[in-house]
XYZ file of C-alpha atoms in Angstrom:
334
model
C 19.409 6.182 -35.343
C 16.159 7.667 -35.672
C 15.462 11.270 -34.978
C 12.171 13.274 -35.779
C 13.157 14.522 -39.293
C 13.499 11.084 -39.768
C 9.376 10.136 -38.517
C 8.333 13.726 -40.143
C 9.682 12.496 -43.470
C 8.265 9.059 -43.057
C 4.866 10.650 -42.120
C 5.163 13.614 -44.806
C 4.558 15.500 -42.509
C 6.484 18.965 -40.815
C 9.358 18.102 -37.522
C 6.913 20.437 -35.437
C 3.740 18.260 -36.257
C 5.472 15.335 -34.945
C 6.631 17.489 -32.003
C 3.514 18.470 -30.723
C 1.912 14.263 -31.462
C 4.777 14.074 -29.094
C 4.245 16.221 -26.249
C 0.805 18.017 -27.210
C -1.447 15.296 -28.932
C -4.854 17.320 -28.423
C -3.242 19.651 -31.078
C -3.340 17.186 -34.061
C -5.770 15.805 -35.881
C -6.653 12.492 -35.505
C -5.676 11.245 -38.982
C -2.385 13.392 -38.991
C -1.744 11.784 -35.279
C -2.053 8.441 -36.737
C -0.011 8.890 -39.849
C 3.031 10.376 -37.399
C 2.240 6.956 -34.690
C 2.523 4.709 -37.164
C 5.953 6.384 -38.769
C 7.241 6.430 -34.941
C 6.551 3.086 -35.014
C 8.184 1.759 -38.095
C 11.097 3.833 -37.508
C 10.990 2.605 -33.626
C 11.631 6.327 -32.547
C 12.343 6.915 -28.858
C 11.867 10.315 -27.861
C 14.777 11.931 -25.319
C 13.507 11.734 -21.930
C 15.834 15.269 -20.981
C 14.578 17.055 -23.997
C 10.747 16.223 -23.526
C 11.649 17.325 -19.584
C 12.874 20.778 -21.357
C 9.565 21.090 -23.038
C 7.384 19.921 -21.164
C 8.854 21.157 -17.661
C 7.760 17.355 -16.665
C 10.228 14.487 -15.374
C 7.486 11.693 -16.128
C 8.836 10.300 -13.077
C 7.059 9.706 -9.711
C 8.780 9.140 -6.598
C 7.154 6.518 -4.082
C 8.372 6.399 -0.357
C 7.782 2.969 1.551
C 8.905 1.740 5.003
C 9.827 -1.460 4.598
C 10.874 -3.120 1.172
C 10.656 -6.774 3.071
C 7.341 -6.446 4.104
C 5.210 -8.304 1.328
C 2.314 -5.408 1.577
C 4.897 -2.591 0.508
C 5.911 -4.557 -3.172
C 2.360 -5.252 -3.794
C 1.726 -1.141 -3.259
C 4.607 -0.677 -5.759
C 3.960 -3.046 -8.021
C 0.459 -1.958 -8.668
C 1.072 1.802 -8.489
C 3.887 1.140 -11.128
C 1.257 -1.046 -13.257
C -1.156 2.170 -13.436
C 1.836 4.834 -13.975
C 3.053 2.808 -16.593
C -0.413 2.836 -18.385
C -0.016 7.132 -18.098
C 3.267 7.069 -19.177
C 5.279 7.750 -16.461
C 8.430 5.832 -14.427
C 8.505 5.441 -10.965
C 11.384 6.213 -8.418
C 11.595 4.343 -5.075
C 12.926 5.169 -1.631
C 12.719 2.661 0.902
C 13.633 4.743 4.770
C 14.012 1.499 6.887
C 17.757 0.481 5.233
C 20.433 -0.902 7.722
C 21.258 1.427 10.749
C 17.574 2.823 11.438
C 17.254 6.008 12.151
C 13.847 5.943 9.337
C 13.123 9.396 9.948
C 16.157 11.345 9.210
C 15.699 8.898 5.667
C 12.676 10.178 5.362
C 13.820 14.350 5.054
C 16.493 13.207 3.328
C 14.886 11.434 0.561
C 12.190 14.252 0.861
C 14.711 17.035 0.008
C 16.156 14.287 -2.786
C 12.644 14.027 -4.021
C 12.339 18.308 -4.426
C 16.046 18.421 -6.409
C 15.442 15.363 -8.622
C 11.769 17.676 -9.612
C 9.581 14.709 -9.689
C 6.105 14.979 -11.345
C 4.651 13.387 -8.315
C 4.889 11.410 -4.804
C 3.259 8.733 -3.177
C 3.775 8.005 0.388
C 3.438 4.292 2.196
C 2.247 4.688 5.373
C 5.091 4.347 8.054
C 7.888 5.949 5.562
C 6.841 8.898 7.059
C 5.987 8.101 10.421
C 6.280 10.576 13.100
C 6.836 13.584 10.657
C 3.699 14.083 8.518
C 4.008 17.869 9.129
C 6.499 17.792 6.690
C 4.173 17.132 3.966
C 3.274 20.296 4.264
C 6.491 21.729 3.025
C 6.335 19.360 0.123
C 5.131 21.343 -3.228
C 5.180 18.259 -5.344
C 1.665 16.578 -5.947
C 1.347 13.947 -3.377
C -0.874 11.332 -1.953
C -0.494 9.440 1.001
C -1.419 5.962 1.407
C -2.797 5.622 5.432
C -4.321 7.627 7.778
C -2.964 10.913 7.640
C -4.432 13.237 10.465
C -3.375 16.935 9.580
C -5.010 16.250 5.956
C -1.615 18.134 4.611
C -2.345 16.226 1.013
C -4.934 13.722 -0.634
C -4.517 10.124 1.097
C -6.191 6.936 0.969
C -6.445 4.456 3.489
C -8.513 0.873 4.524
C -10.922 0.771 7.292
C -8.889 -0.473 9.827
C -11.946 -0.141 12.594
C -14.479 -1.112 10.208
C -12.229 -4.406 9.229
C -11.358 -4.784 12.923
C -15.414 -4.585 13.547
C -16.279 -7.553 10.998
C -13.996 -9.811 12.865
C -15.117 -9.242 16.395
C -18.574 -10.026 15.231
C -18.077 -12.934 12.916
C -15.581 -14.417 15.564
C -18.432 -13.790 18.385
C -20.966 -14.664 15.910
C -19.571 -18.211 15.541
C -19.584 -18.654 19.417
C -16.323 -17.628 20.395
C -15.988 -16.334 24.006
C -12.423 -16.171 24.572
C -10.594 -14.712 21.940
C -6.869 -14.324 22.339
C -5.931 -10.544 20.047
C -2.132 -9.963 19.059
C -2.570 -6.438 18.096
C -0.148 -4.213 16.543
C 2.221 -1.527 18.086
C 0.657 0.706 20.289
C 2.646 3.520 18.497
C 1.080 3.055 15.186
C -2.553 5.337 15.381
C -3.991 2.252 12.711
C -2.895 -0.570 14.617
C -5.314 0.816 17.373
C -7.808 1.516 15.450
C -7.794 -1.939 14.029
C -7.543 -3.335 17.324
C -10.346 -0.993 18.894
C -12.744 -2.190 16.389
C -12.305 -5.424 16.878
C -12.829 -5.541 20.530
C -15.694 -3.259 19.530
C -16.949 -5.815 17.373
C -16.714 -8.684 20.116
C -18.370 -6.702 23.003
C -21.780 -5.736 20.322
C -22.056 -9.001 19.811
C -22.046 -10.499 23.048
C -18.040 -11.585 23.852
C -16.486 -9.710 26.420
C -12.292 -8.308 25.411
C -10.332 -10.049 28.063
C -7.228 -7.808 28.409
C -5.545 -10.743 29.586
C -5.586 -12.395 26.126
C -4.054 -9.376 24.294
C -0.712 -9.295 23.185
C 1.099 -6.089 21.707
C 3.118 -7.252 18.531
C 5.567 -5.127 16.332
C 4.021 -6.302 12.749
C 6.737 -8.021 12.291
C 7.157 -12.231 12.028
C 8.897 -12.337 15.328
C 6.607 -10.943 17.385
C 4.133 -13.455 15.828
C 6.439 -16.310 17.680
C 6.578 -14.612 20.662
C 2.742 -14.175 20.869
C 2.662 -18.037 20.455
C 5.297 -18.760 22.945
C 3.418 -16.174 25.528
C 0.019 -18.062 24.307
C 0.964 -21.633 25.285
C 3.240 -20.379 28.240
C 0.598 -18.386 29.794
C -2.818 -20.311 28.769
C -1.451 -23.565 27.577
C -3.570 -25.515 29.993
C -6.931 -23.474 29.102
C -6.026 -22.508 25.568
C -8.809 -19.567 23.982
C -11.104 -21.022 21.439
C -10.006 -18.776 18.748
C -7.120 -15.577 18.342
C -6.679 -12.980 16.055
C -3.675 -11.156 14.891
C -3.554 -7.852 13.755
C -1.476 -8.526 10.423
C -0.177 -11.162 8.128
C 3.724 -11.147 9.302
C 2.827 -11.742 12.767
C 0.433 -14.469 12.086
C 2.844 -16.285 10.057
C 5.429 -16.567 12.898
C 2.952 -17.450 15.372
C 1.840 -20.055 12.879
C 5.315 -21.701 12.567
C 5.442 -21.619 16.036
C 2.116 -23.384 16.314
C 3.282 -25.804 13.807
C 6.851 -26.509 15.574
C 5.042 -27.410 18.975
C 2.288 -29.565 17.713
C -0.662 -27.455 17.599
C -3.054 -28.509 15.149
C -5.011 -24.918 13.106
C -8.008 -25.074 13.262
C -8.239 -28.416 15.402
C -6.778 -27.070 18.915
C -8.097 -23.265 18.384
C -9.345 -21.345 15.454
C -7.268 -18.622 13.922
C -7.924 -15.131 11.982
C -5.716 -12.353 10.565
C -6.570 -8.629 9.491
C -4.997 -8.286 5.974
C -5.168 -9.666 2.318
C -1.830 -9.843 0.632
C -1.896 -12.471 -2.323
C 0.609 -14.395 -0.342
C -2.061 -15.727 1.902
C -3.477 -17.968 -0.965
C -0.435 -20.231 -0.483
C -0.751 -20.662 3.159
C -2.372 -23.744 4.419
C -4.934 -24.030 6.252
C -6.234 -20.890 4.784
C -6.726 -18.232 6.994
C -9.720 -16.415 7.803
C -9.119 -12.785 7.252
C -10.692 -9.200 6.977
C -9.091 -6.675 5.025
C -8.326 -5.573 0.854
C -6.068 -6.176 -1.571
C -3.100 -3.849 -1.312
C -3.359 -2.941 -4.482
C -6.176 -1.591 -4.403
C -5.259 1.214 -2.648
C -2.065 2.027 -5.022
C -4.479 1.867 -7.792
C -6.681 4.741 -5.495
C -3.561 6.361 -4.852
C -2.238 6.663 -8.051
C -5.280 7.601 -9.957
C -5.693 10.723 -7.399
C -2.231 11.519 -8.077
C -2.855 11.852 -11.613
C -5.346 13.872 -11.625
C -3.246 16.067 -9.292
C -0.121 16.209 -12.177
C -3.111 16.809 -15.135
C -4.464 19.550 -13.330
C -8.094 17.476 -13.925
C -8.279 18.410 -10.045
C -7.151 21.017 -7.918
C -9.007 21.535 -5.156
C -8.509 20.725 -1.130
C -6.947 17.839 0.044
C -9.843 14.670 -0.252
C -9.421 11.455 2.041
C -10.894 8.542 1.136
C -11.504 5.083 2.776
C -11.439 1.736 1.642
C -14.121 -0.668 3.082
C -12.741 -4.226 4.199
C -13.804 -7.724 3.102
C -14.185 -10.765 5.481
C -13.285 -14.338 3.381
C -13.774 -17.507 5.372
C -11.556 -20.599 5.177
C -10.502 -23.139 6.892
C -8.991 -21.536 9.919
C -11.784 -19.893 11.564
Protein backbone atom coordinates (compact mmCIF):
# COMPACT_ATOMS: atom_id res chain seq x y z
CA UNK A 1 0.00 0.00 0.00
CA UNK A 2 1.26 3.28 -0.72
CA UNK A 3 1.37 6.04 1.79
CA UNK A 4 3.19 9.52 1.45
CA UNK A 5 6.58 8.49 2.97
CA UNK A 6 6.36 6.16 0.38
CA UNK A 7 5.85 9.19 -2.78
CA UNK A 8 8.26 11.58 -0.53
CA UNK A 9 10.96 8.93 -0.80
CA UNK A 10 10.25 8.21 -4.40
CA UNK A 11 10.34 12.01 -5.10
CA UNK A 12 13.39 12.72 -2.59
CA UNK A 13 11.64 14.88 -1.37
CA UNK A 14 10.22 15.79 2.59
CA UNK A 15 6.30 13.96 3.66
CA UNK A 16 5.22 17.75 4.15
CA UNK A 17 6.29 18.77 0.50
CA UNK A 18 4.15 16.13 -0.81
CA UNK A 19 1.45 17.25 1.67
CA UNK A 20 1.05 20.58 0.65
CA UNK A 21 1.35 19.26 -3.70
CA UNK A 22 -1.56 17.56 -2.12
CA UNK A 23 -3.81 19.96 -0.64
CA UNK A 24 -1.85 23.40 -1.24
CA UNK A 25 -0.20 23.15 -4.80
CA UNK A 26 0.38 27.09 -5.16
CA UNK A 27 3.01 26.42 -2.38
CA UNK A 28 5.46 24.30 -4.49
CA UNK A 29 7.48 24.92 -7.08
CA UNK A 30 6.71 23.85 -10.27
CA UNK A 31 9.63 21.43 -10.77
CA UNK A 32 9.33 20.07 -7.10
CA UNK A 33 5.34 19.68 -7.94
CA UNK A 34 6.22 17.64 -10.85
CA UNK A 35 8.87 15.45 -9.35
CA UNK A 36 6.14 14.58 -6.31
CA UNK A 37 3.09 14.01 -9.48
CA UNK A 38 5.02 11.85 -11.18
CA UNK A 39 6.14 9.68 -7.84
CA UNK A 40 2.20 9.75 -6.96
CA UNK A 41 1.82 8.38 -10.07
CA UNK A 42 4.21 5.52 -10.24
CA UNK A 43 3.40 4.57 -6.84
CA UNK A 44 -0.53 5.03 -7.82
CA UNK A 45 -1.04 6.91 -4.41
CA UNK A 46 -4.63 7.70 -3.44
CA UNK A 47 -4.89 10.25 -0.95
CA UNK A 48 -7.66 9.58 2.12
CA UNK A 49 -10.69 11.39 1.28
CA UNK A 50 -11.46 11.82 5.53
CA UNK A 51 -7.98 12.98 6.17
CA UNK A 52 -7.78 15.63 3.25
CA UNK A 53 -11.57 16.62 4.75
CA UNK A 54 -9.51 17.13 8.22
CA UNK A 55 -7.14 19.43 6.49
CA UNK A 56 -8.70 20.98 4.30
CA UNK A 57 -12.16 21.49 6.24
CA UNK A 58 -13.56 20.47 2.54
CA UNK A 59 -15.82 17.29 1.71
CA UNK A 60 -15.02 17.65 -2.18
CA UNK A 61 -18.48 16.64 -2.45
CA UNK A 62 -21.45 18.61 -3.90
CA UNK A 63 -24.91 17.80 -3.28
CA UNK A 64 -27.45 18.28 -6.31
CA UNK A 65 -31.31 18.28 -5.61
CA UNK A 66 -33.63 17.33 -8.69
CA UNK A 67 -37.40 16.71 -8.95
CA UNK A 68 -37.77 14.08 -11.00
CA UNK A 69 -34.98 11.39 -11.79
CA UNK A 70 -37.41 10.02 -14.83
CA UNK A 71 -37.66 13.08 -16.50
CA UNK A 72 -34.87 12.94 -19.31
CA UNK A 73 -33.99 16.90 -18.67
CA UNK A 74 -33.00 16.17 -14.90
CA UNK A 75 -30.02 13.27 -15.97
CA UNK A 76 -28.81 15.48 -18.63
CA UNK A 77 -28.46 18.44 -15.68
CA UNK A 78 -26.58 15.77 -13.65
CA UNK A 79 -24.69 14.32 -16.00
CA UNK A 80 -23.14 17.49 -17.19
CA UNK A 81 -22.78 19.17 -13.79
CA UNK A 82 -20.94 15.88 -12.72
CA UNK A 83 -18.73 16.13 -16.08
CA UNK A 84 -17.49 19.77 -14.91
CA UNK A 85 -17.12 18.79 -11.01
CA UNK A 86 -15.22 15.98 -11.98
CA UNK A 87 -12.76 18.21 -14.04
CA UNK A 88 -12.36 20.40 -10.33
CA UNK A 89 -12.02 17.51 -8.46
CA UNK A 90 -14.93 17.06 -6.67
CA UNK A 91 -17.89 14.08 -6.32
CA UNK A 92 -21.30 14.74 -6.52
CA UNK A 93 -24.22 13.63 -4.15
CA UNK A 94 -27.81 13.32 -5.47
CA UNK A 95 -31.25 13.69 -3.94
CA UNK A 96 -34.09 13.13 -6.04
CA UNK A 97 -37.63 14.64 -3.74
CA UNK A 98 -40.32 13.10 -6.09
CA UNK A 99 -39.69 9.15 -4.74
CA UNK A 100 -42.89 6.97 -4.23
CA UNK A 101 -45.56 8.46 -1.80
CA UNK A 102 -45.21 12.31 -2.83
CA UNK A 103 -45.26 14.54 -0.43
CA UNK A 104 -41.86 16.40 -2.55
CA UNK A 105 -41.68 19.07 -0.18
CA UNK A 106 -41.26 17.60 3.17
CA UNK A 107 -38.19 15.61 0.85
CA UNK A 108 -37.04 18.61 0.10
CA UNK A 109 -36.24 19.98 4.13
CA UNK A 110 -35.34 16.78 4.75
CA UNK A 111 -32.66 16.28 2.31
CA UNK A 112 -31.89 20.05 3.01
CA UNK A 113 -31.10 19.42 6.72
CA UNK A 114 -29.20 15.98 5.30
CA UNK A 115 -27.33 18.24 2.99
CA UNK A 116 -26.12 20.77 6.26
CA UNK A 117 -24.96 17.40 8.50
CA UNK A 118 -23.25 15.55 5.63
CA UNK A 119 -21.12 19.45 5.31
CA UNK A 120 -21.12 19.47 1.62
CA UNK A 121 -18.75 21.88 -0.24
CA UNK A 122 -21.64 22.95 -2.32
CA UNK A 123 -25.42 22.60 -3.71
CA UNK A 124 -27.12 22.82 -6.80
CA UNK A 125 -30.78 22.98 -7.01
CA UNK A 126 -33.11 21.64 -10.17
CA UNK A 127 -35.84 23.66 -10.48
CA UNK A 128 -39.08 21.98 -9.03
CA UNK A 129 -36.98 20.02 -6.14
CA UNK A 130 -37.68 22.91 -4.34
CA UNK A 131 -40.88 24.04 -5.42
CA UNK A 132 -43.08 25.94 -3.19
CA UNK A 133 -40.31 26.53 -0.49
CA UNK A 134 -37.51 28.67 -1.97
CA UNK A 135 -37.49 30.73 1.28
CA UNK A 136 -35.68 28.08 2.63
CA UNK A 137 -32.69 28.78 0.67
CA UNK A 138 -32.23 31.34 2.71
CA UNK A 139 -31.46 29.30 5.73
CA UNK A 140 -29.05 27.29 3.67
CA UNK A 141 -25.23 28.43 4.49
CA UNK A 142 -23.75 26.08 1.99
CA UNK A 143 -22.73 27.72 -1.46
CA UNK A 144 -25.60 27.19 -3.72
CA UNK A 145 -26.97 27.84 -7.11
CA UNK A 146 -30.23 27.28 -8.35
CA UNK A 147 -31.04 26.16 -11.70
CA UNK A 148 -34.68 28.14 -12.70
CA UNK A 149 -36.27 31.10 -11.93
CA UNK A 150 -35.84 31.85 -8.48
CA UNK A 151 -37.83 35.07 -7.41
CA UNK A 152 -36.55 36.09 -3.82
CA UNK A 153 -32.84 35.99 -5.41
CA UNK A 154 -31.93 34.03 -1.92
CA UNK A 155 -28.65 32.55 -3.96
CA UNK A 156 -26.97 32.71 -7.54
CA UNK A 157 -29.36 30.83 -10.17
CA UNK A 158 -29.45 30.31 -13.73
CA UNK A 159 -32.26 29.80 -15.83
CA UNK A 160 -33.46 29.68 -19.92
CA UNK A 161 -35.63 32.26 -21.37
CA UNK A 162 -38.72 30.67 -21.12
CA UNK A 163 -40.68 33.99 -22.60
CA UNK A 164 -38.03 34.77 -24.92
CA UNK A 165 -38.14 30.90 -26.28
CA UNK A 166 -41.94 31.01 -26.00
CA UNK A 167 -41.66 34.46 -28.21
CA UNK A 168 -39.55 32.77 -31.17
CA UNK A 169 -42.22 30.23 -31.61
CA UNK A 170 -45.28 32.39 -31.74
CA UNK A 171 -43.58 34.33 -34.43
CA UNK A 172 -41.97 31.67 -36.54
CA UNK A 173 -45.30 29.61 -36.21
CA UNK A 174 -47.31 32.96 -37.32
CA UNK A 175 -44.55 33.77 -39.58
CA UNK A 176 -45.12 30.58 -41.62
CA UNK A 177 -48.92 31.40 -41.91
CA UNK A 178 -50.36 29.70 -39.14
CA UNK A 179 -53.68 31.15 -37.82
CA UNK A 180 -54.94 28.62 -35.58
CA UNK A 181 -52.53 27.29 -33.38
CA UNK A 182 -53.62 24.71 -30.86
CA UNK A 183 -50.94 25.48 -27.30
CA UNK A 184 -50.68 22.57 -24.61
CA UNK A 185 -49.04 24.63 -22.04
CA UNK A 186 -47.66 23.57 -18.85
CA UNK A 187 -49.17 23.66 -15.26
CA UNK A 188 -50.56 26.73 -14.33
CA UNK A 189 -48.76 26.27 -10.92
CA UNK A 190 -45.33 26.33 -12.29
CA UNK A 191 -44.35 30.50 -12.58
CA UNK A 192 -42.03 29.16 -15.98
CA UNK A 193 -44.59 27.24 -17.57
CA UNK A 194 -46.49 30.66 -17.82
CA UNK A 195 -44.00 32.47 -18.76
CA UNK A 196 -43.25 30.13 -21.57
CA UNK A 197 -46.71 30.05 -22.49
CA UNK A 198 -47.22 33.98 -22.21
CA UNK A 199 -44.53 34.50 -24.65
CA UNK A 200 -45.66 32.47 -26.99
CA UNK A 201 -49.08 33.81 -27.32
CA UNK A 202 -47.12 37.06 -27.18
CA UNK A 203 -45.23 36.01 -30.03
CA UNK A 204 -48.43 34.96 -32.15
CA UNK A 205 -50.51 38.16 -31.47
CA UNK A 206 -47.05 40.63 -32.75
CA UNK A 207 -47.08 38.87 -35.56
CA UNK A 208 -50.46 38.90 -36.70
CA UNK A 209 -52.26 35.38 -35.20
CA UNK A 210 -54.72 35.93 -32.72
CA UNK A 211 -54.38 33.17 -29.13
CA UNK A 212 -57.65 31.38 -29.33
CA UNK A 213 -58.23 30.31 -25.69
CA UNK A 214 -60.23 27.67 -27.04
CA UNK A 215 -57.19 25.83 -28.47
CA UNK A 216 -55.21 25.83 -25.17
CA UNK A 217 -54.83 22.97 -23.15
CA UNK A 218 -53.22 22.95 -19.53
CA UNK A 219 -50.79 19.86 -19.34
CA UNK A 220 -48.81 18.54 -16.23
CA UNK A 221 -45.25 18.11 -18.16
CA UNK A 222 -45.68 14.90 -17.96
CA UNK A 223 -46.26 12.13 -21.12
CA UNK A 224 -49.82 11.61 -20.11
CA UNK A 225 -51.07 14.74 -20.29
CA UNK A 226 -49.50 14.84 -23.81
CA UNK A 227 -52.27 11.94 -24.72
CA UNK A 228 -54.87 13.60 -23.20
CA UNK A 229 -54.19 16.89 -25.11
CA UNK A 230 -54.46 14.67 -28.28
CA UNK A 231 -57.53 12.89 -27.26
CA UNK A 232 -59.16 16.51 -26.23
CA UNK A 233 -57.61 17.77 -29.78
CA UNK A 234 -59.38 15.29 -32.09
CA UNK A 235 -62.48 15.03 -29.67
CA UNK A 236 -63.07 18.63 -29.59
CA UNK A 237 -61.71 19.94 -33.18
CA UNK A 238 -61.43 16.71 -35.02
CA UNK A 239 -63.65 17.93 -37.80
CA UNK A 240 -61.73 21.46 -38.15
CA UNK A 241 -58.35 20.33 -36.91
CA UNK A 242 -55.72 23.72 -36.20
CA UNK A 243 -53.06 24.00 -38.78
CA UNK A 244 -50.30 23.67 -36.38
CA UNK A 245 -49.95 23.11 -32.10
CA UNK A 246 -47.38 23.60 -29.79
CA UNK A 247 -46.56 21.97 -26.57
CA UNK A 248 -44.91 23.42 -23.86
CA UNK A 249 -42.26 20.51 -23.24
CA UNK A 250 -40.79 17.39 -24.66
CA UNK A 251 -42.73 14.67 -22.32
CA UNK A 252 -45.98 15.98 -23.26
CA UNK A 253 -45.31 16.13 -26.89
CA UNK A 254 -44.18 12.68 -26.97
CA UNK A 255 -47.50 11.28 -25.62
CA UNK A 256 -49.52 13.39 -27.74
CA UNK A 257 -47.35 12.11 -30.55
CA UNK A 258 -48.07 8.39 -29.84
CA UNK A 259 -51.42 9.28 -29.63
CA UNK A 260 -51.30 10.96 -33.01
CA UNK A 261 -49.56 8.00 -34.33
CA UNK A 262 -52.13 5.30 -32.76
CA UNK A 263 -55.19 7.14 -34.48
CA UNK A 264 -53.78 7.73 -37.87
CA UNK A 265 -52.68 11.19 -37.91
CA UNK A 266 -50.01 11.79 -40.22
CA UNK A 267 -47.00 14.78 -38.51
CA UNK A 268 -46.55 17.08 -40.40
CA UNK A 269 -49.16 15.96 -43.19
CA UNK A 270 -52.60 16.54 -41.17
CA UNK A 271 -51.14 19.56 -38.89
CA UNK A 272 -47.72 20.82 -38.13
CA UNK A 273 -46.20 20.31 -34.74
CA UNK A 274 -43.58 22.26 -32.35
CA UNK A 275 -42.19 21.71 -28.83
CA UNK A 276 -40.32 24.18 -26.35
CA UNK A 277 -37.20 22.18 -25.22
CA UNK A 278 -33.90 20.54 -26.51
CA UNK A 279 -33.00 17.38 -24.72
CA UNK A 280 -30.61 15.14 -26.94
CA UNK A 281 -33.38 12.65 -26.98
CA UNK A 282 -35.22 14.59 -29.58
CA UNK A 283 -32.56 13.66 -32.28
CA UNK A 284 -34.06 10.14 -32.31
CA UNK A 285 -37.57 11.14 -32.77
CA UNK A 286 -38.99 11.01 -36.19
CA UNK A 287 -40.27 13.35 -37.89
CA UNK A 288 -38.03 15.73 -36.15
CA UNK A 289 -39.58 18.21 -34.25
CA UNK A 290 -39.41 21.79 -34.53
CA UNK A 291 -38.37 23.22 -31.25
CA UNK A 292 -37.14 26.39 -29.29
CA UNK A 293 -35.15 26.02 -26.35
CA UNK A 294 -31.10 24.91 -25.09
CA UNK A 295 -29.35 22.15 -24.30
CA UNK A 296 -29.81 21.21 -20.67
CA UNK A 297 -26.54 21.06 -20.15
CA UNK A 298 -25.79 24.04 -20.72
CA UNK A 299 -27.18 25.38 -17.88
CA UNK A 300 -25.42 22.69 -15.39
CA UNK A 301 -22.28 23.73 -17.00
CA UNK A 302 -23.52 27.70 -15.93
CA UNK A 303 -24.50 26.35 -12.76
CA UNK A 304 -21.65 24.61 -11.81
CA UNK A 305 -19.01 26.99 -12.88
CA UNK A 306 -20.83 29.77 -10.55
CA UNK A 307 -20.76 27.33 -7.88
CA UNK A 308 -17.17 27.04 -8.05
CA UNK A 309 -16.29 30.12 -7.89
CA UNK A 310 -18.58 30.35 -4.83
CA UNK A 311 -16.43 27.20 -2.93
CA UNK A 312 -12.86 29.07 -4.27
CA UNK A 313 -13.82 32.16 -2.82
CA UNK A 314 -12.86 33.66 -6.65
CA UNK A 315 -16.39 35.39 -5.92
CA UNK A 316 -18.21 36.56 -3.11
CA UNK A 317 -20.39 39.05 -3.73
CA UNK A 318 -24.51 39.30 -4.00
CA UNK A 319 -26.47 36.78 -5.39
CA UNK A 320 -26.14 37.18 -9.66
CA UNK A 321 -29.01 35.67 -11.96
CA UNK A 322 -28.34 34.93 -15.20
CA UNK A 323 -30.41 33.91 -18.32
CA UNK A 324 -29.92 31.67 -21.01
CA UNK A 325 -31.17 32.80 -24.50
CA UNK A 326 -33.16 30.03 -26.54
CA UNK A 327 -32.50 28.59 -30.01
CA UNK A 328 -35.25 27.82 -32.64
CA UNK A 329 -34.05 24.54 -35.04
CA UNK A 330 -36.42 23.68 -37.85
CA UNK A 331 -37.25 20.16 -39.04
CA UNK A 332 -39.56 18.37 -40.44
CA UNK A 333 -42.51 18.92 -38.19
CA UNK A 334 -43.22 22.47 -38.48
Amino acid sequence: MSTIAKVAARAGVSPTTVSHVINHSDRVSKPLRERVEAAIKDLGYKPNPQAQSLRTGRTNIVAMLIPDIRNPFYPELVKAAQSELEVAGLDMLIFNTDVPGGQSQDHGREYLRQIGNKRVDGLIVGDFALHGMHDALMRVETPTVFIGNLPNHAVDCVRIDDFGGGYQMGAYLAGKGHRRIAHVTGPSFFAEAMSRADGFEQGLADHGATPDPGLRFEGSYLAPSGKAAAEWLLAGHGGDLPSAVFFGNYLMAAGALAEFYDRGIRIPDDFKVAVFGDQPQLEYVRPRLTRVGNAPAELARRATRMLLERINGTYEGEPRSEVVSCVLREFETA
